[in-house]
CSV table of C-alpha atoms and ligand atoms in Angstrom, one decimal:
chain,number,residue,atom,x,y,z
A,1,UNK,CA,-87.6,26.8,-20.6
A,2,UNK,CA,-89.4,25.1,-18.3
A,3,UNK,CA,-88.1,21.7,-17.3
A,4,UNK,CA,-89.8,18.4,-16.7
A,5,UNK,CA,-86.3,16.6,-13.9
A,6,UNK,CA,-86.8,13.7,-11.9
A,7,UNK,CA,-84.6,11.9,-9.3
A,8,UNK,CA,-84.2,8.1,-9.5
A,9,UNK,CA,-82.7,6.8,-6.8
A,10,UNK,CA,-82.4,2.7,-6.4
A,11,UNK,CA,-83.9,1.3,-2.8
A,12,UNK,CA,-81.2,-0.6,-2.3
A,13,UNK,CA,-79.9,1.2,0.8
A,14,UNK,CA,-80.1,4.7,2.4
A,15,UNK,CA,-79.6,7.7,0.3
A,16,UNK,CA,-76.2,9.4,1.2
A,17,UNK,CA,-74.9,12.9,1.1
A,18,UNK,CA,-74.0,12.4,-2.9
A,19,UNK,CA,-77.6,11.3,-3.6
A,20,UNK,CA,-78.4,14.6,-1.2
A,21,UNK,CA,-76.5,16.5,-3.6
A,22,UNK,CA,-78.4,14.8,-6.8
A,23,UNK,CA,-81.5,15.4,-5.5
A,24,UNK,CA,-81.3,18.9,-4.7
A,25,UNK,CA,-79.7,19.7,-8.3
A,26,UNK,CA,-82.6,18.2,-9.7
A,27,UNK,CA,-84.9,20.0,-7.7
A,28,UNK,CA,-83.2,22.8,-8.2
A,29,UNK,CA,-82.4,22.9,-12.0
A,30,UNK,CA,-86.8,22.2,-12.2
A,31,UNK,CA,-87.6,25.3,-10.0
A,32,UNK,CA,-85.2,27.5,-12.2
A,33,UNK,CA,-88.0,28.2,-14.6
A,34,UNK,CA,-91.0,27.0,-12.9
A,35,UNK,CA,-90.6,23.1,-14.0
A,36,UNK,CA,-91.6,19.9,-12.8
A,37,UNK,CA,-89.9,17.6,-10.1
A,38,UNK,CA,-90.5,14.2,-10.5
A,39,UNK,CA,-89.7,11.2,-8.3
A,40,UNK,CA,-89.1,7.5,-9.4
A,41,UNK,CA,-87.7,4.8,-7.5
A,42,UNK,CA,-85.6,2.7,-9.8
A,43,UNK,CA,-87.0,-1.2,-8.4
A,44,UNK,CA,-86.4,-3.0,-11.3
A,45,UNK,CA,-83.6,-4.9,-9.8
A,46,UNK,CA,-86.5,-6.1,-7.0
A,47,UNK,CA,-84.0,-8.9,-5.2
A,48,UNK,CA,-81.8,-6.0,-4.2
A,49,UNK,CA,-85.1,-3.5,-3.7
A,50,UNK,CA,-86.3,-3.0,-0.1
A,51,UNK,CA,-90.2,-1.6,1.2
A,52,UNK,CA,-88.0,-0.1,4.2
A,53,UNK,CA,-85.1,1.9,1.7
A,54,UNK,CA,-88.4,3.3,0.3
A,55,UNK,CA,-89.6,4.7,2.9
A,56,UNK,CA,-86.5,6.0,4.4
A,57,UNK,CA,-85.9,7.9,0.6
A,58,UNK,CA,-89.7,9.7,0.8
A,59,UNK,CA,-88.9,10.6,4.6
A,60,UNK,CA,-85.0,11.6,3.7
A,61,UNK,CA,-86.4,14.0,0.9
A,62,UNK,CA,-88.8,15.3,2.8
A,63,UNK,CA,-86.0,16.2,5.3
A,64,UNK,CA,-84.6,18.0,2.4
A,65,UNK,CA,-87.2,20.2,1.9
A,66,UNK,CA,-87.6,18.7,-1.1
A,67,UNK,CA,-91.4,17.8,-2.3
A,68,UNK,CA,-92.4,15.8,-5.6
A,69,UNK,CA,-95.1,15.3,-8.3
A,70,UNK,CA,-97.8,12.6,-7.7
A,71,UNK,CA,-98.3,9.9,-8.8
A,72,UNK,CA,-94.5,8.8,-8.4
A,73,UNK,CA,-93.3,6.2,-11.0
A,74,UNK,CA,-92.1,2.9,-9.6
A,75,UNK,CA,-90.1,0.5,-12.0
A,76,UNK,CA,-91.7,-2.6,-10.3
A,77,UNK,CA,-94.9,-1.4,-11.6
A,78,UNK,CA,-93.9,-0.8,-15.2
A,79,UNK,CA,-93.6,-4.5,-16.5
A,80,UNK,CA,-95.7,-4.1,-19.6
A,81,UNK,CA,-94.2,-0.9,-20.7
A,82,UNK,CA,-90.6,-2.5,-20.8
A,83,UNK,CA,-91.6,-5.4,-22.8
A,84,UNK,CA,-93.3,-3.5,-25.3
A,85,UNK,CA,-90.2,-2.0,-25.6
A,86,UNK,CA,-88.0,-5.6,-25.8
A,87,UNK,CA,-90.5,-6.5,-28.6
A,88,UNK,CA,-89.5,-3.5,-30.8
A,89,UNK,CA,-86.3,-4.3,-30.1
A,90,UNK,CA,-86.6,-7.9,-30.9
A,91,UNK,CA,-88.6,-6.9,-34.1
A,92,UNK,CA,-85.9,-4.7,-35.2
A,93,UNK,CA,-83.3,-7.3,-35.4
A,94,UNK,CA,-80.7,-5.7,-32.8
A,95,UNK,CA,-81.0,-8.2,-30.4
A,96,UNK,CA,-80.2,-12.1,-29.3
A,97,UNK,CA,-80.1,-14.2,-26.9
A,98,UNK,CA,-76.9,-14.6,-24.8
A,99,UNK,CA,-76.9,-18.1,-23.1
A,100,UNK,CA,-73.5,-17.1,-21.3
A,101,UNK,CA,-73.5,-16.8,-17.6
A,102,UNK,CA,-71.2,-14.4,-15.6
A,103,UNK,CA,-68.5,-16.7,-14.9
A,104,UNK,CA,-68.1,-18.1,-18.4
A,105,UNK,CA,-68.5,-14.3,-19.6
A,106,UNK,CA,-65.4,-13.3,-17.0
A,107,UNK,CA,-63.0,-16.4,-18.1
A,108,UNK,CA,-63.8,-15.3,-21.7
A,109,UNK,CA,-62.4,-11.9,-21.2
A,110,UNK,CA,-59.5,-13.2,-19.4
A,111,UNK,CA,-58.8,-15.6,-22.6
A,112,UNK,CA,-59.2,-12.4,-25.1
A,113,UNK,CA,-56.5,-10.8,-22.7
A,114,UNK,CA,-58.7,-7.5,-22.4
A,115,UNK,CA,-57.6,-5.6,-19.4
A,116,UNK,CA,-60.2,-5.3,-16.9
A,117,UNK,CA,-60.4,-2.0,-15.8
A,118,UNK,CA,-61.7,1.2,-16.2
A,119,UNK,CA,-65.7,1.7,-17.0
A,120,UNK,CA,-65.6,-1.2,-20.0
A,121,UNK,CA,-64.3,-3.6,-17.2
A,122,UNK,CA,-67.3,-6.2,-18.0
A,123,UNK,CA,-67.6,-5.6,-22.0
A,124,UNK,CA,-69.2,-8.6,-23.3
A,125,UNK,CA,-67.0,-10.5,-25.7
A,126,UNK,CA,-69.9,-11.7,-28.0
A,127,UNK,CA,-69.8,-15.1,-27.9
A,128,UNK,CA,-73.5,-16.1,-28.6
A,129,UNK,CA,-73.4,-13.1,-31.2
A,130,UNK,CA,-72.7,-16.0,-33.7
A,131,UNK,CA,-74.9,-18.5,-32.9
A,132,UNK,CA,-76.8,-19.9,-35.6
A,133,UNK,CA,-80.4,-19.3,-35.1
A,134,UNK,CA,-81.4,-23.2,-35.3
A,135,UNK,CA,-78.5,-23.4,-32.0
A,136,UNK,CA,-80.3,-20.5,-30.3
A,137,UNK,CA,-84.1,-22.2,-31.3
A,138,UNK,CA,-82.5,-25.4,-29.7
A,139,UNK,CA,-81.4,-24.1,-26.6
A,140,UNK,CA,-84.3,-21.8,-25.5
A,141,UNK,CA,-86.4,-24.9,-26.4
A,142,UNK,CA,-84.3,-27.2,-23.7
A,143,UNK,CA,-85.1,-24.2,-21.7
A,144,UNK,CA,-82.0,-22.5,-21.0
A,145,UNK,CA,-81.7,-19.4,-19.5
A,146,UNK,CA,-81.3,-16.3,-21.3
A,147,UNK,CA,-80.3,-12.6,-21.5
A,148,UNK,CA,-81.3,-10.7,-24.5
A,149,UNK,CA,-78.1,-8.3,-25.7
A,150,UNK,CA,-78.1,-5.1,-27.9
A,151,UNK,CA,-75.9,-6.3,-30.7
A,152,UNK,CA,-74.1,-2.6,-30.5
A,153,UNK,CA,-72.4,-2.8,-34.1
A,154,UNK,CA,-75.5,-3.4,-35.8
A,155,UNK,CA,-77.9,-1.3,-34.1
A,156,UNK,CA,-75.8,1.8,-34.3
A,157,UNK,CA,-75.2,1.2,-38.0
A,158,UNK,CA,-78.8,0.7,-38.6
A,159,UNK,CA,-79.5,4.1,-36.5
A,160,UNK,CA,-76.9,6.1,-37.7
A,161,UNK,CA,-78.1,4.8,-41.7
A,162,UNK,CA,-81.8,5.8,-40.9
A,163,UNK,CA,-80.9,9.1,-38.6
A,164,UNK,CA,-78.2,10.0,-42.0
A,165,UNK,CA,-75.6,10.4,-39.8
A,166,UNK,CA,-73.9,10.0,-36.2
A,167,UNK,CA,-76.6,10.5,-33.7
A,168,UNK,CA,-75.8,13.1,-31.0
A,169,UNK,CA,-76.7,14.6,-27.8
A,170,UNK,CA,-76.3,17.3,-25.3
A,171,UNK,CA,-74.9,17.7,-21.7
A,172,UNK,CA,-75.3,20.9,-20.2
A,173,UNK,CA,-71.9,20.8,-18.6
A,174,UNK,CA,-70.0,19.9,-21.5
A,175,UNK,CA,-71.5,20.8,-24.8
A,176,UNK,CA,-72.8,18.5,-28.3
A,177,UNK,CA,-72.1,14.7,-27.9
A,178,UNK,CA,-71.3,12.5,-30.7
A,179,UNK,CA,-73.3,9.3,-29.5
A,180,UNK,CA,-70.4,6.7,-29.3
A,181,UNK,CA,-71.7,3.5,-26.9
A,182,UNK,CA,-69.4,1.0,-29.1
A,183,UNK,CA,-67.0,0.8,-26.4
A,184,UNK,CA,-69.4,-0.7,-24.2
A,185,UNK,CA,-70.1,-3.7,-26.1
A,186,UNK,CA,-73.5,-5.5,-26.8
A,187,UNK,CA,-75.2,-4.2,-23.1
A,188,UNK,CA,-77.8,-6.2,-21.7
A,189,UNK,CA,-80.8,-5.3,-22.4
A,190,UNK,CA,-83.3,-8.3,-19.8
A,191,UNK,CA,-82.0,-10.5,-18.3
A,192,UNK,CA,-83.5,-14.0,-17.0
A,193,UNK,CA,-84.2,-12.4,-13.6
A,194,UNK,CA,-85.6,-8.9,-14.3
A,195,UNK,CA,-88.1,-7.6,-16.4
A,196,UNK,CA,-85.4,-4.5,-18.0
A,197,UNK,CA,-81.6,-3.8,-17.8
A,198,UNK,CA,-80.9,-0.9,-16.4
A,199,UNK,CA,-80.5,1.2,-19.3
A,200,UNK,CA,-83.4,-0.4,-20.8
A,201,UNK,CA,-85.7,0.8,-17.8
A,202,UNK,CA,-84.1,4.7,-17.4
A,203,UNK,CA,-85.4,5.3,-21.0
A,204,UNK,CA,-88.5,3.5,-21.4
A,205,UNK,CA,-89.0,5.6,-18.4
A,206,UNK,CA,-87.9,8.7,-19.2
A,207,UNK,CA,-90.3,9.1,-22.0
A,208,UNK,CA,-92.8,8.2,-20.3
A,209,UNK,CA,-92.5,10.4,-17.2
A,210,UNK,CA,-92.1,13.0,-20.3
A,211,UNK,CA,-88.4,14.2,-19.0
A,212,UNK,CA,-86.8,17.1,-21.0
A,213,UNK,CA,-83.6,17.4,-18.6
A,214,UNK,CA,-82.0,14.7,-17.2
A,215,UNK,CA,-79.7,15.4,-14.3
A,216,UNK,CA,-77.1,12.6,-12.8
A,217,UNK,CA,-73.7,12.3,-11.4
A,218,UNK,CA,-71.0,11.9,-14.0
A,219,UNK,CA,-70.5,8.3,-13.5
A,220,UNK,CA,-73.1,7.8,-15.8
A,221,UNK,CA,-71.8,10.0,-18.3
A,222,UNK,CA,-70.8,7.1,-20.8
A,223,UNK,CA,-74.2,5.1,-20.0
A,224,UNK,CA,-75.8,8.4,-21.8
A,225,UNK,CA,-74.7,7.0,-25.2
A,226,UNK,CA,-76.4,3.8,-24.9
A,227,UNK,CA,-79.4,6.0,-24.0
A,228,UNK,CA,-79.3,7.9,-26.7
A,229,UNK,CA,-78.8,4.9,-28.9
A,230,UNK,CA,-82.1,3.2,-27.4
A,231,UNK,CA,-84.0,6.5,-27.7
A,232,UNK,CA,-83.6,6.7,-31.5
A,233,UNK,CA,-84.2,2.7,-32.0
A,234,UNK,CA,-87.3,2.8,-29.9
A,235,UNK,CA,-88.7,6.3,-31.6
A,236,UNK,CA,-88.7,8.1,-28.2
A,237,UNK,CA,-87.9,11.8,-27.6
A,238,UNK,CA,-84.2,13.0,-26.5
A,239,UNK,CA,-84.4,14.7,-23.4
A,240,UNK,CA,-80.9,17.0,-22.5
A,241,UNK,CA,-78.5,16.0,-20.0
A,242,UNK,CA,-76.6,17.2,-17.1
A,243,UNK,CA,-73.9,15.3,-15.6
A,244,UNK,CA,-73.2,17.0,-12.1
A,245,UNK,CA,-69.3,16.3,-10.4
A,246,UNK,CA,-70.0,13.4,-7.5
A,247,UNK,CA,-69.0,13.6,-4.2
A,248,UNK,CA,-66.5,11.9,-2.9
A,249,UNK,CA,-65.0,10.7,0.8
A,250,UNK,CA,-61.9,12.0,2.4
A,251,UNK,CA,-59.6,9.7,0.0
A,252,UNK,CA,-61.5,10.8,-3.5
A,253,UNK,CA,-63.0,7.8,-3.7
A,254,UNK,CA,-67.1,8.2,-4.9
A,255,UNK,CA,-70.0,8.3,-1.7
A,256,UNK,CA,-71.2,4.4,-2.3
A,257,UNK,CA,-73.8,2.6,-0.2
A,258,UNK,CA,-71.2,1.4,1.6
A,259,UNK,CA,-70.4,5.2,3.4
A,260,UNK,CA,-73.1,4.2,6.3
A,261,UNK,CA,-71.7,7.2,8.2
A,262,UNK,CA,-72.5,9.4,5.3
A,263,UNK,CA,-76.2,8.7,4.8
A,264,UNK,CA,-78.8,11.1,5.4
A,265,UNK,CA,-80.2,8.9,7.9
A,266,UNK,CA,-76.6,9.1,10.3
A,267,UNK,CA,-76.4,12.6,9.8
A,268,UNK,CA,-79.8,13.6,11.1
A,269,UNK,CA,-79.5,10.8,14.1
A,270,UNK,CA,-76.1,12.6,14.4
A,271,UNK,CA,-78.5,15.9,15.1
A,272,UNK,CA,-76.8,17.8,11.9
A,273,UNK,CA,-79.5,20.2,10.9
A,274,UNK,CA,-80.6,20.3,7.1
A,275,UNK,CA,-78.3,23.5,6.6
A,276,UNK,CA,-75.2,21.6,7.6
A,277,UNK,CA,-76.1,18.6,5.8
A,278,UNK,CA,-76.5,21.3,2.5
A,279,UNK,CA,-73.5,23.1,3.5
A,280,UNK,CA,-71.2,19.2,3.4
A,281,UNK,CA,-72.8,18.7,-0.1
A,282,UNK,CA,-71.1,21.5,-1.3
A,283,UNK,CA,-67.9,20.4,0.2
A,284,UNK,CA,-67.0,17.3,-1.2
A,285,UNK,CA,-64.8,16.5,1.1
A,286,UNK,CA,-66.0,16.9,4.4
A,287,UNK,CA,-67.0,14.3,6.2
B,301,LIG,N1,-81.3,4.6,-10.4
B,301,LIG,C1,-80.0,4.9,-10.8
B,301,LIG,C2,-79.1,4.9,-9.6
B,301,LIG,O1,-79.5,4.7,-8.5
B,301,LIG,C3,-79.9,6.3,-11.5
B,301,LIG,C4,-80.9,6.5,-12.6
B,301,LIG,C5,-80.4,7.5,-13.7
B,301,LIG,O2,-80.4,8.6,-13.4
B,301,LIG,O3,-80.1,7.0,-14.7
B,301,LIG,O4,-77.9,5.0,-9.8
């Protein structure tokens, strides 16, 4: 089948050999059957966004070899579409308002004794879940800021009631996925200071850049379940996944923004040509 893949990388620094890797199994998984190769660049968080990290990602691809679809899709633009999406959301019931702010939200965790660590590190511990709805009607009227949360329980329930069952999904790599985001608590979904959360955003925009195979590294594995979730409350279509291994430096720790000597930029002022640069993607561990 032929297969509508995109790359999404965040301009929030210069692409590395790990986003290299990503964008050349993207590419590659859309030429296997004569699909389509779409780019996006994943703005929405626009304090951390920069004009000069986009640039450097067309001219870094391009490097690549790698050319995309026009027009590209660019979060920043996409405003409206995300809070047509909130509204369904709102109208459905799954969400409210969470007044908390990241420090109270840490010192609650602490209190509940959760360990913080591992992926659910920053699970939310609910604590505006309860609030009456004259409290929350008070406090968005004395203007407090506010972030809108999925409330997970309730929304799964309500999806899993009207889907007749668990929802699932499909990851290439590793088979039929019972779609499970419970253990990440009631995610963000807006928050005061951007238009969509993160998860938000990737699905409102999947649909509508009308992806059938979404490829990423595996740290977003879990994030997939949420995604799936959101697809079925917001009645879009459920494109398959691939989760692809990450590459990592020379003590297995993941390629981050913070591996300057790894970026594509580096390597090419380095004078590496493109099939070296190819040839340390699929070595993990070369550096
Ligand atoms: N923009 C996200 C990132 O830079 C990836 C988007 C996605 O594939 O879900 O990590």
């Amino acid at each position: 089948m032929a297969e509508t893949t995109r790359f999404a990388p965040s301009p929030s620094g210069y692409l590395h050999l790990g986003h290299a890797y990503s964008a050349l199994f993207t590419a590659r998984a859309a030429a296997a059957n004569g699909g389509r190769f779409l780019l996006r660049i994943d703005d929405i968080d626009v304090e951390r966004a920069r004009a000069e990290f986009e640039a450097a990602i067309f001219d870094d691809l391009a490097w690549l070899g790698l050319s995309w679809e026009q027009p590209l899709r660019r979060q920043s633009d996409c405003a409206a579409d995300y809070a047509l999406a909130l509204q369904r959301l709102r109208e459905r019931g799954v969400t409210y308002p969470c007044f908390c702010t990241r420090k109270e939200i840490a010192a609650e965790i602490a209190r509940a004794g959760a360990a913080p660590h591992g992926p659910n590190e920053s699970v939310y511990p609910g604590t505006c879940r309860g609030l009456s709805a004259a409290a929350r009607d008070a406090r968005i009227a004395a203007g407090e800021a506010y972030a809108l949360r999925l409330d997970m329980e309730r929304a799964l329930a309500e999806a899993e009631r009207e889907n007749g069952g668990p929802l699932t999904w499909h990851d290439r790599g590793r088979g039929r996925q019972r779609c499970d985001p419970r253990p990440q608590g009631d995610v963000v979904m807006t928050r005061k200071d951007v238009a969509a959360s993160y998860h938000l955003a990737v699905v409102v925009d999947d649909a509508a850049q009308d992806i059938t195979l979404v490829t990423r590294g595996a740290d977003l594995f879990e994030a997939s379940h949420v995604h799936r979730l959101l697809q079925h409350l917001l009645a879009l279509p459920v494109p398959d996944y691939h989760h692809h291994r990450l590459l990592t430096d020379e003590n297995g720790k993941r390629l981050a923004k913070r591996h300057d000597a790894l970026s594509i930029r580096a390597l090419r002022e380095a004078g590496h040509t493109l099939e070296e640069v190819i040839a340390m993607t699929e070595q993990p561990q070369s550096s």
